[in-house]
Amino acid sequence: MNIFYYDIAVGLPIRQCFTYKSPVNIKKGKRVVVPFGKKTLVGVVVRKISQPNSFGKSGAIKEIISTDEEFVCFDKSIFNTILWASDYYHHPIGEVFFSFMPTILRKQSNKTITSLNEISDYEVNESNKSFKLTKEQELSLIKLKKIKKFKPSLIYGVTGSGKTEIYLQLAEKALKENKSILVLVPEINLTPQLVTRFKDRFKGDIGVYHSRLTPNQRFKVWLRSKFGEIKIVIGTRSSVLMPFENLGLIIVDEEHDQSYKQSEGFRFSGRDLAIKRAQLEDIPIFLGSATPSLQTLKLVQEKKYKKFDLLRRIDGKKPPKLIPLDITDSPLIGGMALQTMSIIGETIKKGEQVLIFINRRGFAPLYECDNCGWVASCNSCESNLVFHKSKNRLICHKCESVYRINKACPDCLSEELNVHGSGTERVEDILSTAYPKVPIIRVDYDSTRRKGSIEAIYEKVHNSEEAILVGTQMLSKGHDFPKVTLCIILNADGGLISPEINALEKISQQLIQVSGRAGRNNNLAKVIIQTRYPNDLNLKQIKTGDYQLVANQCLNLNKSLSLPPYSSICILRTTSSNPKSSLDFLNRASLTLDNRNGISLIGPLPSIPLKIKGNIRNHLVIKSPTKTYLNRVLKFLIKEFEIWPESKKVKWSFDIDPYDMS
Ligand code: ADP
Ligand code: ZN
Ligand code: ZN
């Protein structure tokens, strides 16, 4: 009897595969069940090996229990993208496989899994295409449609310039060639709008895939897509490796968006994985944005990507400029200056809508004793509690712990407790008192958590005449609000003067994205930014609304300072219950890398906040001239960690191409 040996990855945080044997010839990428200690686990076949070497004698090697399905779970290009990702992000391979496996497949089951036989046909709804393309759309589409192989394209289009129309026409072409389409969006809340646009254009099923669906719903989409029963899937970063029968193109909408980067666990970038996948499948990929990332713009400069400009809105107008409103000497009511209040009043009187952007949820960020200065803070995080009026509770935004409101100060027993500062709830509160008849619509994490809530909110906005929308960054992204003619930006100063190395890129994207929400089809739209730094040099550039100008400046600066995208960064992060262990580990890492050619280090530093859920957090920034060199250095470092006593006392992780630098 023939015996075959296989390296199997299991879904555990272990940086290695395990060798098993089987009399059956199994393809790589297949799901198997294997004995593991006293348990049995689901694993994935990574490779067939000729001679087992990991455990010496072949007798000690255990046998694979089952290889249930007929189908290969991870086809070649997806499989190879996963191997690449595990290597690039230095993340345990089994966990990477499991990240892209529907939850139902991560467990053992007795059911036979096959295709569902619910095949969808597609047809173009021609009546949905009644308008003539703009010159810019037409010129771009002619060229974009000619791209047949892997050559990433940036569709640089100001908000409202008709990017989505371009996606629809590219999708139409792919469908006609019997190919499938993957569309990625950065956030769940952006899916309904795009799904509606696709449904209006194409008769046929559109698969939707994100974390707010049940495991069964997601599994169904996964199966139908894998077996070619549906040809269009729209989803968040978790759908980047969705299997398709004949994938023809990938669209990454709002490619610059921070939400493509997973912020914990396996910290991958959905956009970058999409690009890798497109490269391995040799298919076109289209990155769309009004404020592209510096990384993408650099690759355009180097002619590795092609750029297509849509610089005018559909109505031919340029997007509105930003008007700074100096609030240095103004008293603020709930964060708003009197002048701001009066212009809001004028706008709604005209039956128009106002959008207020404030990057803070809850009612007020501080709950304080006016007598002694005590501030309510979380017991397990180094973080002040935020007052939520709707719940009448104090909430920690780092760990979501909920606290009752103190009647008296725990330090001095005074009852002079007060809230300070403002968030979305407070702005909503003040405006609903000032304008009791006007719908005030709050859009933040708290108001959109429930399934279907974002759809209800958008419907209310679209059905109202005058209305005021108050929201966090959620409001600044991708959504169309045709009746909004005034945007107000509160509280952006923190971003303008932040010392973070990617601060200017972040704040300019955010401000230009918010401005983009105002006055589509409206000449008179205004965007006002309240600030104490009206003469700030960066603000002067951002306010022109010309993102390319700001981005070029960022690129030049980062080039001269050898910052990303002209170098590569990894943040080595630690958490530990013991502050000394955390620093000992990072200090040793820092000493080890100190003399390495080309590597520069910042830290060890305390992370912000220093403590979350009782754990102390620190980090070391590691900068390398290239990605390849960084990868080599990190591999060396992992080998070192394996033998250090210091690494046993901390939980460490790498954050490659970090978005959050603190
Ligand atoms: P973007 O994705 O760049 O924000 P959209 O594609 O959503 O822009 O276009 C904005 C609006 O203009 C949509 O309602 C869309 O249907 C409409 N639109 C797109 N292209 C045209 C066109 N050529 N003529 C008229 N309306 C258009
Ligand atoms: Zn007190
Ligand atoms: Zn907390």
PDB file of N, CA and C in Angstrom, residues 256-311:
ATOM      1  N   HIS A 256      -8.176  53.862  -0.317  1.00  0.00           N
ATOM      2  CA  HIS A 256      -7.328  54.474   0.716  1.00  0.00           C
ATOM      3  C   HIS A 256      -7.832  54.177   2.117  1.00  0.00           C
ATOM      4  N   ASP A 257      -9.032  53.615   2.235  1.00  0.00           N
ATOM      5  CA  ASP A 257      -9.703  53.601   3.534  1.00  0.00           C
ATOM      6  C   ASP A 257      -9.008  52.719   4.575  1.00  0.00           C
ATOM      7  N   GLN A 258      -8.889  53.278   5.775  1.00  0.00           N
ATOM      8  CA  GLN A 258      -8.214  52.580   6.868  1.00  0.00           C
ATOM      9  C   GLN A 258      -8.893  51.264   7.226  1.00  0.00           C
ATOM     10  N   SER A 259     -10.200  51.148   6.945  1.00  0.00           N
ATOM     11  CA  SER A 259     -10.908  49.934   7.351  1.00  0.00           C
ATOM     12  C   SER A 259     -10.492  48.703   6.549  1.00  0.00           C
ATOM     13  N   TYR A 260      -9.751  48.897   5.474  1.00  0.00           N
ATOM     14  CA  TYR A 260      -9.224  47.717   4.784  1.00  0.00           C
ATOM     15  C   TYR A 260      -8.180  47.007   5.623  1.00  0.00           C
ATOM     16  N   LYS A 261      -7.603  47.749   6.576  1.00  0.00           N
ATOM     17  CA  LYS A 261      -6.567  47.137   7.418  1.00  0.00           C
ATOM     18  C   LYS A 261      -7.224  46.547   8.651  1.00  0.00           C
ATOM     19  N   GLN A 262      -7.032  45.272   8.875  1.00  0.00           N
ATOM     20  CA  GLN A 262      -7.546  44.660  10.099  1.00  0.00           C
ATOM     21  C   GLN A 262      -6.698  45.137  11.264  1.00  0.00           C
ATOM     22  N   SER A 263      -7.354  45.553  12.350  1.00  0.00           N
ATOM     23  CA  SER A 263      -6.569  46.209  13.396  1.00  0.00           C
ATOM     24  C   SER A 263      -6.151  45.281  14.528  1.00  0.00           C
ATOM     25  N   GLU A 264      -6.629  44.049  14.531  1.00  0.00           N
ATOM     26  CA  GLU A 264      -6.119  43.120  15.534  1.00  0.00           C
ATOM     27  C   GLU A 264      -6.052  41.710  14.978  1.00  0.00           C
ATOM     28  N   GLY A 265      -5.394  40.823  15.717  1.00  0.00           N
ATOM     29  CA  GLY A 265      -5.248  39.447  15.243  1.00  0.00           C
ATOM     30  C   GLY A 265      -4.374  39.412  14.004  1.00  0.00           C
ATOM     31  N   PHE A 266      -4.910  38.864  12.933  1.00  0.00           N
ATOM     32  CA  PHE A 266      -4.175  38.806  11.666  1.00  0.00           C
ATOM     33  C   PHE A 266      -4.337  40.165  10.973  1.00  0.00           C
ATOM     34  N   ARG A 267      -3.310  41.003  11.153  1.00  0.00           N
ATOM     35  CA  ARG A 267      -3.437  42.404  10.725  1.00  0.00           C
ATOM     36  C   ARG A 267      -3.105  42.588   9.249  1.00  0.00           C
ATOM     37  N   PHE A 268      -3.985  42.110   8.388  1.00  0.00           N
ATOM     38  CA  PHE A 268      -3.708  42.212   6.951  1.00  0.00           C
ATOM     39  C   PHE A 268      -4.432  43.407   6.357  1.00  0.00           C
ATOM     40  N   SER A 269      -3.982  43.802   5.162  1.00  0.00           N
ATOM     41  CA  SER A 269      -4.699  44.833   4.420  1.00  0.00           C
ATOM     42  C   SER A 269      -5.493  44.143   3.317  1.00  0.00           C
ATOM     43  N   GLY A 270      -6.799  44.314   3.348  1.00  0.00           N
ATOM     44  CA  GLY A 270      -7.662  43.702   2.340  1.00  0.00           C
ATOM     45  C   GLY A 270      -7.310  44.189   0.948  1.00  0.00           C
ATOM     46  N   ARG A 271      -6.948  45.467   0.846  1.00  0.00           N
ATOM     47  CA  ARG A 271      -6.571  46.003  -0.462  1.00  0.00           C
ATOM     48  C   ARG A 271      -5.309  45.321  -0.968  1.00  0.00           C
ATOM     49  N   ASP A 272      -4.301  45.199  -0.114  1.00  0.00           N
ATOM     50  CA  ASP A 272      -3.035  44.621  -0.571  1.00  0.00           C
ATOM     51  C   ASP A 272      -3.174  43.140  -0.919  1.00  0.00           C
ATOM     52  N   LEU A 273      -4.018  42.449  -0.177  1.00  0.00           N
ATOM     53  CA  LEU A 273      -4.255  41.042  -0.501  1.00  0.00           C
ATOM     54  C   LEU A 273      -4.989  40.923  -1.846  1.00  0.00           C
ATOM     55  N   ALA A 274      -5.897  41.869  -2.083  1.00  0.00           N
ATOM     56  CA  ALA A 274      -6.628  41.863  -3.356  1.00  0.00           C
ATOM     57  C   ALA A 274      -5.646  42.055  -4.507  1.00  0.00           C
ATOM     58  N   ILE A 275      -4.685  42.958  -4.315  1.00  0.00           N
ATOM     59  CA  ILE A 275      -3.705  43.209  -5.376  1.00  0.00           C
ATOM     60  C   ILE A 275      -2.858  41.958  -5.616  1.00  0.00           C
ATOM     61  N   LYS A 276      -2.443  41.310  -4.518  1.00  0.00           N
ATOM     62  CA  LYS A 276      -1.651  40.085  -4.658  1.00  0.00           C
ATOM     63  C   LYS A 276      -2.451  39.018  -5.397  1.00  0.00           C
ATOM     64  N   ARG A 277      -3.713  38.887  -5.000  1.00  0.00           N
ATOM     65  CA  ARG A 277      -4.554  37.872  -5.647  1.00  0.00           C
ATOM     66  C   ARG A 277      -4.680  38.149  -7.150  1.00  0.00           C
ATOM     67  N   ALA A 278      -4.947  39.417  -7.484  1.00  0.00           N
ATOM     68  CA  ALA A 278      -5.097  39.773  -8.898  1.00  0.00           C
ATOM     69  C   ALA A 278      -3.811  39.452  -9.654  1.00  0.00           C
ATOM     70  N   GLN A 279      -2.680  39.716  -9.006  1.00  0.00           N
ATOM     71  CA  GLN A 279      -1.393  39.420  -9.653  1.00  0.00           C
ATOM     72  C   GLN A 279      -1.250  37.919  -9.907  1.00  0.00           C
ATOM     73  N   LEU A 280      -1.570  37.107  -8.899  1.00  0.00           N
ATOM     74  CA  LEU A 280      -1.419  35.663  -9.058  1.00  0.00           C
ATOM     75  C   LEU A 280      -2.421  35.093 -10.066  1.00  0.00           C
ATOM     76  N   GLU A 281      -3.603  35.719 -10.172  1.00  0.00           N
ATOM     77  CA  GLU A 281      -4.581  35.232 -11.145  1.00  0.00           C
ATOM     78  C   GLU A 281      -4.390  35.898 -12.509  1.00  0.00           C
ATOM     79  N   ASP A 282      -3.500  36.890 -12.536  1.00  0.00           N
ATOM     80  CA  ASP A 282      -3.246  37.661 -13.747  1.00  0.00           C
ATOM     81  C   ASP A 282      -4.524  38.274 -14.323  1.00  0.00           C
ATOM     82  N   ILE A 283      -5.245  38.982 -13.460  1.00  0.00           N
ATOM     83  CA  ILE A 283      -6.483  39.649 -13.885  1.00  0.00           C
ATOM     84  C   ILE A 283      -6.405  41.137 -13.532  1.00  0.00           C
ATOM     85  N   PRO A 284      -7.244  41.974 -14.187  1.00  0.00           N
ATOM     86  CA  PRO A 284      -7.237  43.402 -13.867  1.00  0.00           C
ATOM     87  C   PRO A 284      -7.771  43.681 -12.466  1.00  0.00           C
ATOM     88  N   ILE A 285      -7.235  44.725 -11.839  1.00  0.00           N
ATOM     89  CA  ILE A 285      -7.771  45.187 -10.570  1.00  0.00           C
ATOM     90  C   ILE A 285      -7.910  46.704 -10.650  1.00  0.00           C
ATOM     91  N   PHE A 286      -9.060  47.201 -10.195  1.00  0.00           N
ATOM     92  CA  PHE A 286      -9.353  48.633 -10.284  1.00  0.00           C
ATOM     93  C   PHE A 286      -9.497  49.206  -8.885  1.00  0.00           C
ATOM     94  N   LEU A 287      -8.642  50.162  -8.564  1.00  0.00           N
ATOM     95  CA  LEU A 287      -8.688  50.797  -7.249  1.00  0.00           C
ATOM     96  C   LEU A 287      -9.328  52.164  -7.424  1.00  0.00           C
ATOM     97  N   GLY A 288     -10.419  52.407  -6.709  1.00  0.00           N
ATOM     98  CA  GLY A 288     -11.099  53.694  -6.869  1.00  0.00           C
ATOM     99  C   GLY A 288     -10.973  54.540  -5.622  1.00  0.00           C
ATOM    100  N   SER A 289     -10.776  55.851  -5.798  1.00  0.00           N
ATOM    101  CA  SER A 289     -10.759  56.747  -4.639  1.00  0.00           C
ATOM    102  C   SER A 289     -10.718  58.200  -5.089  1.00  0.00           C
ATOM    103  N   ALA A 290     -11.269  59.072  -4.224  1.00  0.00           N
ATOM    104  CA  ALA A 290     -11.127  60.508  -4.440  1.00  0.00           C
ATOM    105  C   ALA A 290      -9.879  60.996  -3.717  1.00  0.00           C
ATOM    106  N   THR A 291      -9.368  60.147  -2.814  1.00  0.00           N
ATOM    107  CA  THR A 291      -8.196  60.532  -2.026  1.00  0.00           C
ATOM    108  C   THR A 291      -7.270  59.322  -1.905  1.00  0.00           C
ATOM    109  N   PRO A 292      -6.641  58.924  -3.016  1.00  0.00           N
ATOM    110  CA  PRO A 292      -5.862  57.688  -3.004  1.00  0.00           C
ATOM    111  C   PRO A 292      -4.738  57.696  -1.961  1.00  0.00           C
ATOM    112  N   SER A 293      -4.371  56.490  -1.557  1.00  0.00           N
ATOM    113  CA  SER A 293      -3.285  56.354  -0.589  1.00  0.00           C
ATOM    114  C   SER A 293      -1.965  56.765  -1.229  1.00  0.00           C
ATOM    115  N   LEU A 294      -1.016  57.182  -0.397  1.00  0.00           N
ATOM    116  CA  LEU A 294       0.309  57.561  -0.908  1.00  0.00           C
ATOM    117  C   LEU A 294       0.977  56.375  -1.578  1.00  0.00           C
ATOM    118  N   GLN A 295       0.752  55.205  -1.001  1.00  0.00           N
ATOM    119  CA  GLN A 295       1.344  53.996  -1.586  1.00  0.00           C
ATOM    120  C   GLN A 295       0.913  53.833  -3.041  1.00  0.00           C
ATOM    121  N   THR A 296      -0.374  53.966  -3.284  1.00  0.00           N
ATOM    122  CA  THR A 296      -0.885  53.808  -4.642  1.00  0.00           C
ATOM    123  C   THR A 296      -0.352  54.913  -5.558  1.00  0.00           C
ATOM    124  N   LEU A 297      -0.340  56.150  -5.054  1.00  0.00           N
ATOM    125  CA  LEU A 297       0.137  57.257  -5.894  1.00  0.00           C
ATOM    126  C   LEU A 297       1.610  57.100  -6.251  1.00  0.00           C
ATOM    127  N   LYS A 298       2.380  56.573  -5.319  1.00  0.00           N
ATOM    128  CA  LYS A 298       3.800  56.356  -5.609  1.00  0.00           C
ATOM    129  C   LYS A 298       3.942  55.330  -6.738  1.00  0.00           C
ATOM    130  N   LEU A 299       3.161  54.270  -6.675  1.00  0.00           N
ATOM    131  CA  LEU A 299       3.241  53.248  -7.721  1.00  0.00           C
ATOM    132  C   LEU A 299       2.767  53.792  -9.070  1.00  0.00           C
ATOM    133  N   VAL A 300       1.865  54.765  -9.037  1.00  0.00           N
ATOM    134  CA  VAL A 300       1.457  55.431 -10.281  1.00  0.00           C
ATOM    135  C   VAL A 300       2.649  56.219 -10.828  1.00  0.00           C
ATOM    136  N   GLN A 301       3.312  56.975  -9.938  1.00  0.00           N
ATOM    137  CA  GLN A 301       4.497  57.747 -10.361  1.00  0.00           C
ATOM    138  C   GLN A 301       5.557  56.845 -10.975  1.00  0.00           C
ATOM    139  N   GLU A 302       5.687  55.660 -10.399  1.00  0.00           N
ATOM    140  CA  GLU A 302       6.707  54.723 -10.900  1.00  0.00           C
ATOM    141  C   GLU A 302       6.227  53.930 -12.110  1.00  0.00           C
ATOM    142  N   LYS A 303       5.027  54.284 -12.581  1.00  0.00           N
ATOM    143  CA  LYS A 303       4.421  53.662 -13.770  1.00  0.00           C
ATOM    144  C   LYS A 303       4.112  52.174 -13.576  1.00  0.00           C
ATOM    145  N   LYS A 304       4.015  51.736 -12.336  1.00  0.00           N
ATOM    146  CA  LYS A 304       3.612  50.350 -12.095  1.00  0.00           C
ATOM    147  C   LYS A 304       2.087  50.249 -12.134  1.00  0.00           C
ATOM    148  N   TYR A 305       1.410  51.334 -11.761  1.00  0.00           N
ATOM    149  CA  TYR A 305      -0.047  51.393 -11.868  1.00  0.00           C
ATOM    150  C   TYR A 305      -0.383  52.458 -12.897  1.00  0.00           C
ATOM    151  N   LYS A 306      -1.572  52.331 -13.494  1.00  0.00           N
ATOM    152  CA  LYS A 306      -2.038  53.357 -14.407  1.00  0.00           C
ATOM    153  C   LYS A 306      -3.124  54.173 -13.732  1.00  0.00           C
ATOM    154  N   LYS A 307      -3.115  55.489 -13.968  1.00  0.00           N
ATOM    155  CA  LYS A 307      -4.099  56.348 -13.311  1.00  0.00           C
ATOM    156  C   LYS A 307      -5.094  56.891 -14.326  1.00  0.00           C
ATOM    157  N   PHE A 308      -6.361  56.897 -13.936  1.00  0.00           N
ATOM    158  CA  PHE A 308      -7.419  57.468 -14.773  1.00  0.00           C
ATOM    159  C   PHE A 308      -8.124  58.552 -13.972  1.00  0.00           C
ATOM    160  N   ASP A 309      -8.156  59.759 -14.520  1.00  0.00           N
ATOM    161  CA  ASP A 309      -8.694  60.891 -13.761  1.00  0.00           C
ATOM    162  C   ASP A 309     -10.151  61.188 -14.087  1.00  0.00           C
ATOM    163  N   LEU A 310     -10.932  61.409 -13.041  1.00  0.00           N
ATOM    164  CA  LEU A 310     -12.280  61.965 -13.198  1.00  0.00           C
ATOM    165  C   LEU A 310     -12.315  63.166 -12.256  1.00  0.00           C
ATOM    166  N   LEU A 311     -11.912  64.311 -12.768  1.00  0.00           N
ATOM    167  CA  LEU A 311     -11.697  65.447 -11.880  1.00  0.00           C
ATOM    168  C   LEU A 311     -12.919  66.341 -11.717  1.00  0.00           C
TER     169      LEU A 311
END
